[in-house]
Coordinates of C-alpha atoms and ligand atoms in Angstrom, one line a residue:
X1 CA -127.5 94.9 49.4
X2 CA -129.4 92.5 47.2
X3 CA -127.5 89.6 45.6
X4 CA -126.2 89.8 42.1
X5 CA -126.8 86.4 40.3
X6 CA -125.9 84.9 37.0
X7 CA -127.9 81.6 36.6
X8 CA -127.8 79.2 33.7
X9 CA -130.9 77.3 32.6
X10 CA -129.7 74.4 30.5
X11 CA -133.3 73.5 29.5
X12 CA -133.6 70.1 27.8
X13 CA -129.9 70.0 26.7
X14 CA -127.0 67.9 27.8
X15 CA -126.8 64.2 28.5
X16 CA -125.6 63.2 32.0
X17 CA -122.0 63.0 30.7
X18 CA -122.2 66.3 28.8
X19 CA -123.7 68.0 31.8
X20 CA -121.0 66.9 34.2
X21 CA -118.3 67.9 31.7
X22 CA -119.9 71.4 31.3
X23 CA -120.1 71.8 35.1
X24 CA -116.5 70.7 35.6
X25 CA -115.4 73.0 32.8
X26 CA -117.2 75.9 34.5
X27 CA -115.6 75.0 37.9
X28 CA -112.2 75.0 36.3
X29 CA -112.8 78.4 34.6
X30 CA -113.9 79.9 37.9
X31 CA -111.2 78.5 40.0
X32 CA -109.0 81.2 41.5
X33 CA -111.0 84.0 39.8
X34 CA -112.6 86.8 41.8
X35 CA -116.3 86.5 41.0
X36 CA -118.6 89.4 41.8
X37 CA -121.9 87.6 41.7
X38 CA -123.5 84.3 42.7
X39 CA -123.2 81.7 40.0
X40 CA -125.9 79.1 39.6
X41 CA -126.5 76.3 37.0
X42 CA -130.0 74.8 36.7
X43 CA -129.8 71.5 35.0
X44 CA -132.1 68.7 33.8
X45 CA -133.3 66.5 36.7
X46 CA -131.2 63.6 35.5
X47 CA -128.0 65.6 36.0
X48 CA -128.7 67.6 39.2
X49 CA -127.2 65.1 41.7
X50 CA -124.0 64.5 39.6
X51 CA -123.6 68.2 38.9
X52 CA -123.8 68.9 42.7
X53 CA -120.9 66.4 43.1
X54 CA -119.0 67.8 40.2
X55 CA -119.0 71.4 41.4
X56 CA -118.2 70.6 45.1
X57 CA -115.6 73.0 46.4
X58 CA -116.5 75.8 43.9
X59 CA -118.7 78.8 44.2
X60 CA -121.3 77.3 41.8
X61 CA -124.8 76.7 43.2
X62 CA -127.0 74.1 41.5
X63 CA -130.7 74.0 40.8
X64 CA -133.4 72.1 39.0
X65 CA -135.6 73.6 36.2
X66 CA -138.9 72.6 37.7
X67 CA -140.5 70.5 40.5
X68 CA -143.8 68.8 41.0
X69 CA -146.9 70.4 42.5
X70 CA -147.2 67.5 44.9
X71 CA -145.1 66.4 47.8
X72 CA -145.0 62.6 46.9
X73 CA -147.1 59.8 45.7
X74 CA -148.6 58.3 42.6
X75 CA -147.5 61.0 40.1
X76 CA -145.6 58.9 37.6
X77 CA -142.7 60.8 36.0
X78 CA -142.8 63.8 38.4
X79 CA -139.9 64.9 40.6
X80 CA -140.7 66.6 43.9
X81 CA -139.1 69.6 45.6
X82 CA -137.9 67.3 48.4
X83 CA -136.2 65.0 45.9
X84 CA -134.5 68.0 44.3
X85 CA -133.3 69.2 47.7
X86 CA -132.1 65.7 48.6
X87 CA -129.4 66.0 45.9
X88 CA -127.9 69.1 47.6
X89 CA -129.3 71.4 45.0
X90 CA -130.3 74.8 46.4
X91 CA -132.4 76.4 43.6
X92 CA -135.4 75.6 41.4
X93 CA -136.6 77.5 38.4
X94 CA -140.4 77.8 38.6
X95 CA -142.9 79.3 36.1
X96 CA -140.6 79.4 33.2
X97 CA -142.6 80.5 30.1
X98 CA -141.8 77.2 28.4
X99 CA -143.5 75.4 31.3
X100 CA -146.5 77.8 31.2
X101 CA -146.8 77.5 27.5
X102 CA -146.1 73.9 26.7
X103 CA -147.2 72.2 29.9
X104 CA -150.1 74.3 31.0
X105 CA -148.7 75.6 34.2
X106 CA -151.1 77.9 35.9
X107 CA -150.8 80.5 38.7
X108 CA -152.5 78.0 41.1
X109 CA -150.0 75.2 40.3
X110 CA -147.1 77.7 40.6
X111 CA -148.3 78.9 44.0
X112 CA -148.2 75.3 45.2
X113 CA -144.8 74.6 43.6
X114 CA -143.3 77.7 45.2
X115 CA -144.7 76.7 48.6
X116 CA -143.3 73.2 48.3
X117 CA -139.9 74.5 47.1
X118 CA -139.7 76.8 50.1
X119 CA -140.8 74.1 52.6
X120 CA -137.9 72.1 51.3
X121 CA -135.3 74.9 51.7
X122 CA -135.0 75.6 47.9
X123 CA -134.7 79.1 46.5
X124 CA -137.3 79.4 43.7
X125 CA -136.2 81.4 40.7
X126 CA -139.7 82.5 39.7
X127 CA -140.1 83.6 36.1
X128 CA -142.5 86.1 34.7
X129 CA -142.8 87.7 31.3
X130 CA -145.1 88.7 28.5
X131 CA -145.5 87.3 25.0
X132 CA -144.9 89.4 21.9
X133 CA -148.6 90.3 21.4
X134 CA -148.9 91.5 25.0
X135 CA -145.8 93.7 24.5
X136 CA -147.2 95.1 21.3
X137 CA -150.8 95.8 22.6
X138 CA -149.4 97.4 25.8
X139 CA -150.9 94.9 28.3
X140 CA -147.5 93.5 29.4
X141 CA -147.5 95.2 32.8
X142 CA -150.9 93.8 33.7
X143 CA -149.8 90.4 32.5
X144 CA -146.7 90.5 34.7
X145 CA -148.6 91.8 37.7
X146 CA -151.0 88.9 37.2
X147 CA -148.2 86.4 37.2
X148 CA -146.6 88.0 40.3
X149 CA -150.0 87.5 42.1
X150 CA -149.1 83.8 42.3
X151 CA -146.6 84.8 45.0
X152 CA -148.5 87.4 46.9
X153 CA -150.1 84.9 49.3
X154 CA -146.7 84.2 50.8
X155 CA -145.6 85.7 54.1
X156 CA -143.1 88.5 54.0
X157 CA -140.5 86.1 55.4
X158 CA -141.1 83.5 52.6
X159 CA -141.3 86.1 49.8
X160 CA -137.9 87.4 50.9
X161 CA -136.4 84.0 50.0
X162 CA -137.3 84.3 46.3
X163 CA -135.4 85.3 43.2
X164 CA -137.5 86.8 40.4
X165 CA -136.6 86.5 36.7
X166 CA -138.1 88.8 34.1
X167 CA -138.0 86.9 30.8
X168 CA -139.9 88.5 27.9
X169 CA -141.1 85.5 25.9
X170 CA -140.4 87.3 22.6
X171 CA -136.7 87.6 23.6
X172 CA -136.1 83.9 24.6
X173 CA -133.9 82.1 22.2
X174 CA -134.8 84.5 19.4
X175 CA -131.6 86.7 19.5
X176 CA -134.0 89.6 20.1
X177 CA -132.9 91.0 23.5
X178 CA -135.1 93.6 25.3
X179 CA -133.2 96.9 25.2
X180 CA -131.7 97.7 28.6
X181 CA -134.4 100.5 28.9
X182 CA -137.2 98.1 28.1
X183 CA -135.9 95.6 30.6
X184 CA -135.3 98.3 33.3
X185 CA -138.8 99.6 32.9
X186 CA -140.2 96.2 33.7
X187 CA -137.7 95.4 36.5
X188 CA -138.6 98.7 38.2
X189 CA -142.3 98.0 37.7
X190 CA -141.9 94.5 39.4
X191 CA -140.0 96.1 42.3
X192 CA -142.8 98.7 42.8
X193 CA -145.4 95.9 42.7
X194 CA -143.4 94.0 45.4
X195 CA -143.1 97.2 47.4
X196 CA -146.9 97.7 47.4
X197 CA -147.4 94.2 48.9
X198 CA -144.4 93.7 51.1
X199 CA -143.0 97.2 51.6
X200 CA -140.0 99.0 50.2
X201 CA -137.4 97.2 52.3
X202 CA -138.4 93.7 50.9
X203 CA -138.6 95.1 47.4
X204 CA -135.1 96.6 47.6
X205 CA -133.7 93.3 48.8
X206 CA -135.3 91.1 46.1
X207 CA -133.0 90.1 43.2
X208 CA -134.6 90.4 39.8
X209 CA -132.8 88.8 37.0
X210 CA -133.2 89.4 33.3
X211 CA -133.5 86.5 30.8
X212 CA -133.9 86.4 27.0
X213 CA -131.0 86.3 24.6
X214 CA -128.6 87.6 27.3
X215 CA -125.0 87.1 26.3
X216 CA -121.5 88.5 26.9
X217 CA -122.0 91.3 24.5
X218 CA -125.2 92.8 26.0
X219 CA -124.8 91.7 29.7
X220 CA -122.7 94.7 30.8
X221 CA -125.3 97.2 29.5
X222 CA -128.2 95.2 31.0
X223 CA -126.5 94.7 34.3
X224 CA -125.7 98.4 34.5
X225 CA -129.4 99.2 35.0
X226 CA -130.3 100.0 38.6
X227 CA -133.0 97.3 38.9
X228 CA -131.4 94.5 37.0
X229 CA -129.5 92.2 39.4
X230 CA -128.2 89.6 37.0
X231 CA -129.3 87.2 34.3
X232 CA -131.1 83.9 33.7
X233 CA -129.2 82.5 30.8
X234 CA -130.4 79.8 28.3
X235 CA -128.3 79.3 25.1
X236 CA -125.2 81.1 26.3
X237 CA -125.1 78.9 29.5
X238 CA -124.4 75.8 27.5
X239 CA -120.7 76.6 26.9
X240 CA -118.1 77.8 29.4
X241 CA -116.8 80.2 26.8
X242 CA -120.1 82.0 26.4
X243 CA -121.2 81.8 30.0
X244 CA -118.1 83.1 31.6
X245 CA -118.2 86.6 30.0
X246 CA -121.7 87.1 31.4
X247 CA -120.4 86.2 34.9
X248 CA -117.5 88.5 34.3
X249 CA -119.9 91.4 33.3
X250 CA -120.2 92.0 37.1
X251 CA -117.0 93.8 37.5
Ligands
13P1 P1 -132.0 82.3 26.0 O1 -130.9 82.9 26.8 O2 -131.6 81.1 25.2 O3 -132.8 83.3 25.2 O4 -133.0 81.7 27.1 C1 -133.4 82.5 28.1 C2 -134.2 81.6 29.1 O5 -135.3 81.2 28.8 C3 -133.6 81.3 30.4 O6 -134.5 80.8 31.2

């Protein structure tokens, strides 16, 4: 059975102190509760190590929101996968649409980043998704297939370590959620694409998360779809009160 996951992406929000307080609040809210999914928080680099400490003894996994496409060296301002792993973090979001759009991340760079993340024992949460125009002109499946190709040089064993997140760009931070049918269509398409390259067994074991204005009110319907294995949550992950109902949507 593939894993159910609810992961927060804090993006460029929270100071160190705010981040630690948010993580502690989440730990307290989860204490003693039966949780039916893996819970992950991906935080700004500056908070990762402290959040790892803050959530010790809880079910919460911690990740970064990006890593460098180099192992080490003269890359001022960059943070490598090995540095992320050295904090005790287990996850890294890669290929988020905001990275692709504002920081020019290409498939080639992402292939390198995914390789470095895996070498360092991190689980990449690899994001794909179309922009509004691609949804409207019907090219969205080709776009997503193109983004998935950044991963298809991986061995079967390595690919099996990934988590995929489908995040339609037009639904991110806009309050416009994909309908559960729209999301399911793409999730099933991604799973078929994986099956063609790695076989049905690998495809069936790959967790594919939905992201884009996911909240407590729409999570139950989205998560009820057969190919949606959880969520990658932006805005609603910034408060315990809005994040918990999404976790609790996995009954
Ligand atoms: P929102 O939940 O704020 O729409 O963000 C989704 C997202 O980009 C998560 O990575």
